[in-house]
XYZ file of C-alpha atoms in Angstrom:
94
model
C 0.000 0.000 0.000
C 1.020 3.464 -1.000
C 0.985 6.164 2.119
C -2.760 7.334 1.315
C -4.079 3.159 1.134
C -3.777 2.712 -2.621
C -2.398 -0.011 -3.459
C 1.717 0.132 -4.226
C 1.512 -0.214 -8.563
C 4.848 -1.267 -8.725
C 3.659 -4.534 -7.001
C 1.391 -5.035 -10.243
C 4.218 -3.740 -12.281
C 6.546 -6.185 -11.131
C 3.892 -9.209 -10.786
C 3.263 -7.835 -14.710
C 6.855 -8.637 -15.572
C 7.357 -12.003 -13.780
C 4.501 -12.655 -15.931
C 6.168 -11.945 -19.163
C 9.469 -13.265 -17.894
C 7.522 -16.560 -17.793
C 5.471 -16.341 -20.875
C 9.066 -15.882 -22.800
C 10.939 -18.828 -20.682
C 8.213 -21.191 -21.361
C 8.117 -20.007 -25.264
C 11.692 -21.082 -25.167
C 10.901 -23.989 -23.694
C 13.856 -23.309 -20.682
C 13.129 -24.175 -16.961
C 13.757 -21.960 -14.192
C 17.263 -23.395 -13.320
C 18.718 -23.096 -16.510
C 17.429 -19.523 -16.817
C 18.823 -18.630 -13.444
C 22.188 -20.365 -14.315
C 22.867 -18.772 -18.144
C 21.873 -15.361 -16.505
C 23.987 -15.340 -13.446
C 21.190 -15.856 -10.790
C 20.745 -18.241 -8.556
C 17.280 -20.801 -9.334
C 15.374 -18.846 -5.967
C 16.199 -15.326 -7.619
C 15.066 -16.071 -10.912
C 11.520 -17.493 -8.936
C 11.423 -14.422 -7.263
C 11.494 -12.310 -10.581
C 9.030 -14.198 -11.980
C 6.602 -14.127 -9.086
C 7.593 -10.262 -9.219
C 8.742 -10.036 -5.674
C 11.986 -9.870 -3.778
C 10.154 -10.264 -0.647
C 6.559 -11.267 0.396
C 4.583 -8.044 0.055
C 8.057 -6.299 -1.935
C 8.098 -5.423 -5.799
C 11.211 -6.880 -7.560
C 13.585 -4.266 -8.528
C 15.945 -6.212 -10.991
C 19.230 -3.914 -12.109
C 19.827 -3.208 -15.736
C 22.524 -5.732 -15.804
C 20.112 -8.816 -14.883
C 17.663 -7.551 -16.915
C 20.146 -7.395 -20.058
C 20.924 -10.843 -19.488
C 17.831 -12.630 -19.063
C 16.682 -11.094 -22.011
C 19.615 -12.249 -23.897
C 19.008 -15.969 -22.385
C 15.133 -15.969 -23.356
C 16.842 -14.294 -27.061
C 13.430 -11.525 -26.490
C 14.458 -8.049 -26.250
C 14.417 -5.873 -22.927
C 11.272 -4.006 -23.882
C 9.697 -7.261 -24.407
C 10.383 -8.154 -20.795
C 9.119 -4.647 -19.263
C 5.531 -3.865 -18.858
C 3.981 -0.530 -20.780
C 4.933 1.931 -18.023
C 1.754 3.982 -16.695
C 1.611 7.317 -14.919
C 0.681 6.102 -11.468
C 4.258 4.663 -11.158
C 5.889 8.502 -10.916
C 6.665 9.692 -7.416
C 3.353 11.497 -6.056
C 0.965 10.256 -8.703
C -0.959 8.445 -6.383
């Protein structure tokens, strides 16, 4: 929840790109493990990312870098990864 009881939309954001993170490993018929392993992430950080969490209740912030390299493993591009960005994400739109 944001300060004023809206919900937090980087929570859907992130649950939004787990989502497609999924969609593209499946399409590419990898599992998580071997995912995790060609990008540099251990098997329980790539399950994070793709429930969209790092912890319970916390939107996954991935850097650049990881990113980069799980879309070069899943051979998609980065924007294929990343949700359409809305306004409500800026600071003090909600």
């Amino acid at each position: 929840m944001v300060g004023n009881g809206s919900p937090d939309p980087w929570v859907e954001y992130s649950r939004l790109l787990g989502m497609n993170l999924q969609r593209a490993r499946l399409r590419a018929g990898l599992t998580q493990e071997r995912v995790a392993h060609a990008a540099g992430l251990s098997t329980f950080t790539y399950q994070k990312l793709e429930k969209g969490e790092s912890n319970p209740g916390t939107a996954a912030n991935p850097r650049m870098q990881t990113l980069v390299s799980l879309a070069l493993v899943l051979e998609v591009g980065v924007c294929d990864l990343l949700p359409l960005p809305t306004v409500d994400l800026l600071p003090g739109a909600q």
